[in-house]
Short mmCIF file of C-alpha atoms and ligand atoms in Angstrom, two decimals:
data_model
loop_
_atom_site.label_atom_id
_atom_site.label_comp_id
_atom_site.label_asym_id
_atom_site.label_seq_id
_atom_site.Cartn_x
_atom_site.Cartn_y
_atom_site.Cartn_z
CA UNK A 1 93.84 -153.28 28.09
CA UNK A 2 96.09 -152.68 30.87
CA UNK A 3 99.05 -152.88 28.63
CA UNK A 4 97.25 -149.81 26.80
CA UNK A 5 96.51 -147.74 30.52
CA UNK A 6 100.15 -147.90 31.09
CA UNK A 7 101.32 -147.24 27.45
CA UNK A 8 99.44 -144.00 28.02
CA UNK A 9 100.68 -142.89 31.04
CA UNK A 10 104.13 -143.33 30.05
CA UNK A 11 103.86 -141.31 26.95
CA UNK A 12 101.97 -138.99 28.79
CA UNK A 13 104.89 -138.20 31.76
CA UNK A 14 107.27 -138.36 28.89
CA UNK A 15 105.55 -135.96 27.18
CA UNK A 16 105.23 -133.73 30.70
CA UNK A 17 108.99 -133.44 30.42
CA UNK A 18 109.30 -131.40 27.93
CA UNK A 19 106.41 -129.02 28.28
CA UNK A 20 108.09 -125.48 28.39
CA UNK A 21 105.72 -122.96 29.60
CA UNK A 22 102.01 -122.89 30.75
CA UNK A 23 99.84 -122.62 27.23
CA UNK A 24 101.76 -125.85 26.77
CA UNK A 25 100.69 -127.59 29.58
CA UNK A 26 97.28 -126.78 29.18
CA UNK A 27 97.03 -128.27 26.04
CA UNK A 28 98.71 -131.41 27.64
CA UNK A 29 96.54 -130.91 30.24
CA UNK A 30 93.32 -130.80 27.78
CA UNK A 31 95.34 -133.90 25.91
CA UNK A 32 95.62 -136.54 28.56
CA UNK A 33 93.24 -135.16 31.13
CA UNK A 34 90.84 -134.06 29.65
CA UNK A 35 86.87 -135.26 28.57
CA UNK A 36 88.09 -137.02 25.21
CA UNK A 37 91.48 -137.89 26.29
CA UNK A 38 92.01 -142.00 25.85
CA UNK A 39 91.56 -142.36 29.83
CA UNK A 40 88.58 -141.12 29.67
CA UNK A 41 87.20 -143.01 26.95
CA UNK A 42 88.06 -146.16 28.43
CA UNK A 43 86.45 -145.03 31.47
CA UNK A 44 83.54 -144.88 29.13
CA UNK A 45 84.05 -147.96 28.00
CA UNK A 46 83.81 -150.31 31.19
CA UNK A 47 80.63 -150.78 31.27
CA UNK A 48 81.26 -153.17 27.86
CA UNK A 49 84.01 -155.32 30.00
CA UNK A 50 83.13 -157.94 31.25
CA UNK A 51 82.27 -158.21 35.21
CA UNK A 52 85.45 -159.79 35.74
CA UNK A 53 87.82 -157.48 34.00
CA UNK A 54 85.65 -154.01 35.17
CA UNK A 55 86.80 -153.49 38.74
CA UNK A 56 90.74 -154.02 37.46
CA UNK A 57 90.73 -151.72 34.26
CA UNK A 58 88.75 -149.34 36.39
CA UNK A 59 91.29 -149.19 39.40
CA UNK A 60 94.51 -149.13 36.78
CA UNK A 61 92.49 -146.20 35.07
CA UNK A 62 91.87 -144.00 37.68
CA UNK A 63 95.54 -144.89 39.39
CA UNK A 64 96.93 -143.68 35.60
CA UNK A 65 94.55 -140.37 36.27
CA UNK A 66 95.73 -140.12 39.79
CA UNK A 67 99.40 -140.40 38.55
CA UNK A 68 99.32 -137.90 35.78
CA UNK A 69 96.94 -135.18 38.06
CA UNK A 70 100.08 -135.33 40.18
CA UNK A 71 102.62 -134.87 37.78
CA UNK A 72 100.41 -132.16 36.32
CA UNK A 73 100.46 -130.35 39.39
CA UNK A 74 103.94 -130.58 40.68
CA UNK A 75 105.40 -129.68 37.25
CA UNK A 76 102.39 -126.66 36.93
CA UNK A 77 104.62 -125.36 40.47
CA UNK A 78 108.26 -125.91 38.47
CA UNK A 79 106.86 -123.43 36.12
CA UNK A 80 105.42 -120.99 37.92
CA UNK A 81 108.74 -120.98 39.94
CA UNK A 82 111.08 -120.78 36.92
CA UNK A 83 109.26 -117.82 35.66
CA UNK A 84 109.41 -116.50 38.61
CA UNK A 85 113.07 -116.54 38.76
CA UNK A 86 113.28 -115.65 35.40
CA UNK A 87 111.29 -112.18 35.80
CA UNK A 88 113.84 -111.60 38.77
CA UNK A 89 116.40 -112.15 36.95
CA UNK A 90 115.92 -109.74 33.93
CA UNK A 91 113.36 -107.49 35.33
CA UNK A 92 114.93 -106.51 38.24
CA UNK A 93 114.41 -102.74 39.13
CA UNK A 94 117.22 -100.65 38.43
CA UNK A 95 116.91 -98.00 41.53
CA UNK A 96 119.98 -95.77 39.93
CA UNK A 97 118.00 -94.88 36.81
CA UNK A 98 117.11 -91.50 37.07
CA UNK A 99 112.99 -90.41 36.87
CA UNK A 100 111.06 -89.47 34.22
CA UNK A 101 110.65 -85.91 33.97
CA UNK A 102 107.69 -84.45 34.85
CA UNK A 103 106.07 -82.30 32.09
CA UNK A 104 105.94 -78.61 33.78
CA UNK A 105 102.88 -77.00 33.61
CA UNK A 106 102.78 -72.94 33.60
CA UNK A 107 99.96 -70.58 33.63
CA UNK A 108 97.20 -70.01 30.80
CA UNK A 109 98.35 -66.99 28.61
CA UNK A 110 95.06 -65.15 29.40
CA UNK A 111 95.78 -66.31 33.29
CA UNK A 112 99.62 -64.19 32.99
CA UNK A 113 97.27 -61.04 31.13
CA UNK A 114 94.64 -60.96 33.85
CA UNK A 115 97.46 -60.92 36.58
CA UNK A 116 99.33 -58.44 34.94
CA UNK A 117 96.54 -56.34 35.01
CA UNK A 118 95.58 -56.41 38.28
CA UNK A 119 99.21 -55.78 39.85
CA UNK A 120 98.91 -52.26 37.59
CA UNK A 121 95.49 -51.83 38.85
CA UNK A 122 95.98 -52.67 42.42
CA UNK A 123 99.24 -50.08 42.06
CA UNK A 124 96.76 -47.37 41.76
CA UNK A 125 94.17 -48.63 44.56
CA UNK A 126 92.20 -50.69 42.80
CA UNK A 127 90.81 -54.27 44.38
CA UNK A 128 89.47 -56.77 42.36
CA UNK A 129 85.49 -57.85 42.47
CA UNK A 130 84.11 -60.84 41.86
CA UNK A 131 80.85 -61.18 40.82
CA UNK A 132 78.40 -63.64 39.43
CA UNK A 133 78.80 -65.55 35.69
CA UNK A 134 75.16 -66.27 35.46
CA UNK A 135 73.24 -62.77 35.50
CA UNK A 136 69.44 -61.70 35.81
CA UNK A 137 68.40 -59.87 32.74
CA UNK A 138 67.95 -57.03 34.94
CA UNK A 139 71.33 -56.86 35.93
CA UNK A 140 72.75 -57.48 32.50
CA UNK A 141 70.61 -55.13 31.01
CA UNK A 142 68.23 -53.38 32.53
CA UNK A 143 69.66 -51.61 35.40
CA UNK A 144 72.81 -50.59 33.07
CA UNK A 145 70.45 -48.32 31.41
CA UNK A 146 68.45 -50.81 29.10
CA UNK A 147 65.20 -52.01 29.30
CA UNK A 148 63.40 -54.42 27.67
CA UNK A 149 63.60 -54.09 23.50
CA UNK A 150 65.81 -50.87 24.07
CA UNK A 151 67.72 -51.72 20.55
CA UNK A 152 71.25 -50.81 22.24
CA UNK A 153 70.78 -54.88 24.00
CA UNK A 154 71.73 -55.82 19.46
CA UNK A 155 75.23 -55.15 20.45
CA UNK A 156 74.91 -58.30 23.10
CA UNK A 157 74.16 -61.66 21.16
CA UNK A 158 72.87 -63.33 24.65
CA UNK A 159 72.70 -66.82 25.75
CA UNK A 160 69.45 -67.54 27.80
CA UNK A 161 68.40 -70.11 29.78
CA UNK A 162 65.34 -71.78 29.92
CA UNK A 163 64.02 -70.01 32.71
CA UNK A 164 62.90 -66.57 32.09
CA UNK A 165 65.02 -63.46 32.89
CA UNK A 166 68.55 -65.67 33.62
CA UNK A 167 70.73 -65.10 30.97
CA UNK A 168 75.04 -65.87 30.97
CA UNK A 169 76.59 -62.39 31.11
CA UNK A 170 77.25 -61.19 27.98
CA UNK A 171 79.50 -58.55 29.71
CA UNK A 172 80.95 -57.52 33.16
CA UNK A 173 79.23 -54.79 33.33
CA UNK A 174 76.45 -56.05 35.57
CA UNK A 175 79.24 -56.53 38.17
CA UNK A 176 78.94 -52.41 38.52
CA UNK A 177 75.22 -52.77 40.07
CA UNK A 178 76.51 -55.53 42.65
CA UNK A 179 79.42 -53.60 44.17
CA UNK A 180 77.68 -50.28 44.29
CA UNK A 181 74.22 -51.94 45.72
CA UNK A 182 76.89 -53.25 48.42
CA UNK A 183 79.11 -50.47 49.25
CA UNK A 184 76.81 -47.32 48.50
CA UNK A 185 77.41 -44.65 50.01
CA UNK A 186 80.61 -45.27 50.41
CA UNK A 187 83.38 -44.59 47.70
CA UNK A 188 84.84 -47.19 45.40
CA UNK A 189 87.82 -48.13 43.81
CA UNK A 190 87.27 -52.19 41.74
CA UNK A 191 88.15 -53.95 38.91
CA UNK A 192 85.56 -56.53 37.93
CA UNK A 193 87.27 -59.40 36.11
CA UNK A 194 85.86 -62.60 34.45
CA UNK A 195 84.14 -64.66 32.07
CA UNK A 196 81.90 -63.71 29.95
CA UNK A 197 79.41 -64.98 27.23
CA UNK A 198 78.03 -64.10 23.80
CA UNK A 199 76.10 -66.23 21.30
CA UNK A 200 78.33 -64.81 18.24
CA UNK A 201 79.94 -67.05 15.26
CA UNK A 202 83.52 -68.07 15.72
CA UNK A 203 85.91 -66.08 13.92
CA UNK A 204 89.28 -64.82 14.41
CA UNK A 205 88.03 -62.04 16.85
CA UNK A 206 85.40 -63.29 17.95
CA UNK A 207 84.66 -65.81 21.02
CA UNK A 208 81.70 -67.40 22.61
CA UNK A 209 83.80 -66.81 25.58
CA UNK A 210 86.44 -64.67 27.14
CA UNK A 211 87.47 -62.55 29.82
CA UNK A 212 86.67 -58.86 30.76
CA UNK A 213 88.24 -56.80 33.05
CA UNK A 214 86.02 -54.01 34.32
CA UNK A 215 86.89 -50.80 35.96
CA UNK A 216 84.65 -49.13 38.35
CA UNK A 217 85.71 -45.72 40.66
CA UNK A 218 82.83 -43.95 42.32
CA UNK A 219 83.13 -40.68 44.46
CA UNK A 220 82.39 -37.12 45.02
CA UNK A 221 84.31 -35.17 42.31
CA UNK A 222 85.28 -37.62 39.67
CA UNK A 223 85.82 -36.20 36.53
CA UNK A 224 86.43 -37.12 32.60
CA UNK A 225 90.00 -35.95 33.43
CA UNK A 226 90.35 -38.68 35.96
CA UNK A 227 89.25 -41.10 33.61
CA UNK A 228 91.68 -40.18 31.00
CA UNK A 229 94.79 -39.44 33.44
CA UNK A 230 93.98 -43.07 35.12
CA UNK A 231 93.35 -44.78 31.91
CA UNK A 232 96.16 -43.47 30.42
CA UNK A 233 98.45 -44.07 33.15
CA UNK A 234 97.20 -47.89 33.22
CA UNK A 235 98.58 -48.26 29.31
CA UNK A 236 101.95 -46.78 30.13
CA UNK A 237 101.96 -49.21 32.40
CA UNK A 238 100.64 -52.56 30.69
CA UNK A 239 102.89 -51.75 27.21
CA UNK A 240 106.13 -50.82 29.17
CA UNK A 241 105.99 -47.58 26.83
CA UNK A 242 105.13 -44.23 27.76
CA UNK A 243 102.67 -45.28 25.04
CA UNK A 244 100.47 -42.42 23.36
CA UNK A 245 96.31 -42.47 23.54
CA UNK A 246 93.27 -41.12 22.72
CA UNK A 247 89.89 -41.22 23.26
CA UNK A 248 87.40 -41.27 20.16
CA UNK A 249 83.27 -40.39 21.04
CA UNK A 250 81.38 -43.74 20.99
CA UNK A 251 78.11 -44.76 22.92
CA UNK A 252 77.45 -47.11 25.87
CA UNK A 253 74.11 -46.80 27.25
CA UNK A 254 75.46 -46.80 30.72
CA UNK A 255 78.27 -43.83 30.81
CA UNK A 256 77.65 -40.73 29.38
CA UNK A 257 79.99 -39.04 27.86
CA UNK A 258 81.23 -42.46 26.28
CA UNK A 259 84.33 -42.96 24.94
CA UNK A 260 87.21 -45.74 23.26
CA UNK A 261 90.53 -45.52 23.80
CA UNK A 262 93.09 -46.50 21.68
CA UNK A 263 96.87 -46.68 22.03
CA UNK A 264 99.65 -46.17 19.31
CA UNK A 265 100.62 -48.99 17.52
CA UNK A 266 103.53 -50.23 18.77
CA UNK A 267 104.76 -52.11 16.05
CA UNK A 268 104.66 -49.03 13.65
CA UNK A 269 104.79 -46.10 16.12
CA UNK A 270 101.76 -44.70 14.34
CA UNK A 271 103.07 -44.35 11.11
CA UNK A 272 100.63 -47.24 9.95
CA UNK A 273 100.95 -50.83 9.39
CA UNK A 274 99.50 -54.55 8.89
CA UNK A 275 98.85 -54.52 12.73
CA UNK A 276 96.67 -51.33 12.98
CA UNK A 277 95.30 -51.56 9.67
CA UNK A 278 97.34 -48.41 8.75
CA UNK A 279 95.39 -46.22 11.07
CA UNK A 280 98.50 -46.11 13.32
CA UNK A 281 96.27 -46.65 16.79
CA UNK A 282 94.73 -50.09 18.27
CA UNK A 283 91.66 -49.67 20.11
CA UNK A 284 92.00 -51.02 23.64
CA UNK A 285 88.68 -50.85 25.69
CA UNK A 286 85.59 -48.98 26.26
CA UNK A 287 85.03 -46.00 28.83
CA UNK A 288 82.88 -43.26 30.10
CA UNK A 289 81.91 -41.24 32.58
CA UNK A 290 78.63 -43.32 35.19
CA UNK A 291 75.61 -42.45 33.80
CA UNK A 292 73.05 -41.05 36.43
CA UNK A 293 70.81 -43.74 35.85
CA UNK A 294 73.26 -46.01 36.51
CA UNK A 295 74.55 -44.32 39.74
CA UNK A 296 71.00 -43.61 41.28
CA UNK A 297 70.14 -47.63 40.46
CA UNK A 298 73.43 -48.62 42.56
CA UNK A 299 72.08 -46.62 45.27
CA UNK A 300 74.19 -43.09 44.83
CA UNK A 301 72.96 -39.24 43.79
CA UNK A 302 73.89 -38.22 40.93
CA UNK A 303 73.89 -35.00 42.07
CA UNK A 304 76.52 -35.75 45.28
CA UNK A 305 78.04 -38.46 43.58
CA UNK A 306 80.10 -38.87 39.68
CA UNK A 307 82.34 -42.30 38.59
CA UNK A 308 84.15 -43.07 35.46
CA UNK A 309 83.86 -47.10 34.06
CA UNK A 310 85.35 -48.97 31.42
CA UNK A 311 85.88 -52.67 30.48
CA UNK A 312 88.70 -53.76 28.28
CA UNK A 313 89.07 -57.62 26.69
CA UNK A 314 92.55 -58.65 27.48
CA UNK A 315 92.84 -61.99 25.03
CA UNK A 316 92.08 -58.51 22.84
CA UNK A 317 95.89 -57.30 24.59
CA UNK A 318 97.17 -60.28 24.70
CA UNK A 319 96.31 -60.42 21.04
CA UNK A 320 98.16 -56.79 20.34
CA UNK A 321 101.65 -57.60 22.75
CA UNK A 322 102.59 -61.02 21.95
CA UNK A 323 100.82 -60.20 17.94
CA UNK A 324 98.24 -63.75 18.16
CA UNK A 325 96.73 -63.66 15.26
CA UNK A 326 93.22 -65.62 16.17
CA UNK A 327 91.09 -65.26 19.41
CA UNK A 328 90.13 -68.68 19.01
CA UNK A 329 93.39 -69.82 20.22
CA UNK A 330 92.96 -69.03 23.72
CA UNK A 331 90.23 -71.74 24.58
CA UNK A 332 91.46 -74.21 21.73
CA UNK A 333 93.72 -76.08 24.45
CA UNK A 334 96.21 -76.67 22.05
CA UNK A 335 99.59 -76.95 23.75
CA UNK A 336 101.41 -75.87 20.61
CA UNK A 337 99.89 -73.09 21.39
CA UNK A 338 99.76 -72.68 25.09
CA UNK A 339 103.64 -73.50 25.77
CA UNK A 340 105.31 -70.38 23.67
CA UNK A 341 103.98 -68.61 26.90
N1 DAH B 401 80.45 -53.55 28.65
C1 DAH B 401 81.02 -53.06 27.43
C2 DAH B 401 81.09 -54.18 26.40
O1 DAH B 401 81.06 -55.31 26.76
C3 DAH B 401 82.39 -52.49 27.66
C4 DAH B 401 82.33 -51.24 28.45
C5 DAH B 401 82.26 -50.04 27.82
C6 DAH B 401 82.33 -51.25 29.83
C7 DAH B 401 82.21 -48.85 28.51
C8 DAH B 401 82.29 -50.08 30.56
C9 DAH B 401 82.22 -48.88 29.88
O2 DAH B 401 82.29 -50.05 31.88
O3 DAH B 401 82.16 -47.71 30.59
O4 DAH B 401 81.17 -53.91 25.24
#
């Protein structure tokens, strides 16, 4: 029996030697040390010795365990150590390589549009207004010259909220209340931009989302001439062309006259193409002249006081300068997309 102890223990350290790397010597570990290794079976087995022989196979045993826990350990520690060195030796951190590049972002192509537009509009005296994404119905609608059911709210496919009467713009229009309810009766000079919402099907020019850029100028003898001189003026500007326009009759419930403009196309100089759908002009933005409603609800007279208004999409110019085919691009958040700008 304790020829057997030490036969085992031999093997065992021999064994030890040549264990390479640490999944090895846990399964020599499991082998020799473990529950069912032979130790521990003749462990198991003492209580069948006889009295005389049980204290000395017992002692021998748990020497043998003693002896291989040791060698276990001290050659767990070689290991470790020669990995160590190892991973020193061949991972060692090259300082002198240079860094990865970092990608470099650059500004949203509706972003670039929007500031565009303000430098032109700021040019002419124009400071921009923030005001509120999430609008009252009254705001949205009804002090713009719509009350409730008036059939002109069809061209606004709204989102509402649960709670009655809040609604997500559907326009910036609203804006136009805020500023004159806070500077009346003082003259004004703003362009409204941001987000706005509409609960329309995606297609190619259509969004549930996207920017406006409203115009607002209040004061005592504003006239339709202003409108067009300023308007026109702010195209010259934005398509680096002393670009031609006109202004076709439409209807807004809040101007009066209303009007679109539209600009020549600039790929075909008005002689008609793919672009303008051979009418030879692209239509541009919305306008009119305040209507008196509108003014007396912002807190002016109509009788002292006249403004001109319009709101203009510009993904819509963004579309028409740099000829993107699809609206849907612009809040896709493809970078295929988003780095040609
Ligand atoms: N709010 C209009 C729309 O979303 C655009 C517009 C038209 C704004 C005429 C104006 C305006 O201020 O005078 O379709």
């Amino acid at each position: 029996m304790l020829d057997r102890i030490h036969t085992v223990k031999e093997i065992a350290l021999k064994e030890l030697e040549g264990v390479a790397d640490q999944e090895l010597l846990q399964a020599w570990r499991v082998k020799y040390l473990g529950r069912s290794a032979e130790l521990g079976e003749i462990l198991q087995g003492l209580k069948d010795l006889d009295s005389g022989q049980r204290p000395l196979v017992g002692r021998e045993v748990n020497q043998a365990k003693a002896a291989l826990e040791k060698a276990y350990e001290s050659h767990e520690a070689e290991l470790r150590i020669a990995a160590l060195e190892q991973s020193l030796r061949y991972e060692r951190l090259d300082v002198t390589l240079p860094g990865r590049p970092l990608p470099q972002g650059r500004l949203h192509p509706a972003t670039q549009t929007l500031r565009r537009i303000y430098a032109i509009w700021a040019k002419m005296g124009f400071q921009v207004y923030r005001s509120r994404e999430v609008e009252t119905d009254e705001y949205n609608f009804e002090l713009l010259n719509m009350p409730a059911h008036h059939p002109a709210r069809d061209m606004w496919d709204t989102f509402h909220v649960t709670e009655p009467g809040i609604l997500l713009r559907t326009h910036t229009s609203p804006g136009q209340i805020h500023v004159m309810r806070e500077r009346a009766p003082e003259p004004i000079r703003v362009i409204l931009p941001g987000m706005c919402y509409r609960y329309e099907q995606l297609t190619a020019r259509s969004e549930i989302q996207f920017n406006q850029v409203e115009g607002l100028a209040v004061g005592r003898r504003i006239t339709f001439a202003d409108l067009k001189g300023t308007l026109t003026a702010f195209a010259r500007r934005m398509f680096d062309r002393h670009v031609r326009t006109r202004f076709r009759a439409q209807h807004f419930p809040f101007t009066e006259p209303s009007a679109e403009m539209d600009i020549e196309c600039f790929l075909c100089l008005g002689e008609g193409c793919g672009v303008c759908k051979y009418t030879g002009w692209l239509e541009i933005l919305g306008c009119g002249m305040v209507h008196p409603t509108v003014l007396r609800n912002g807190g002016y007279d109509p009788e002292v006081f006249s403004g001109f208004a319009f709101g203009m999409g510009p993904e819509r110019i963004a579309m028409l300068r740099y000829n993107i085919e699809d609206i849907r691009l612009f809040w896709g958040n493809d970078m295929r997309f988003l780095e040609q700008f």
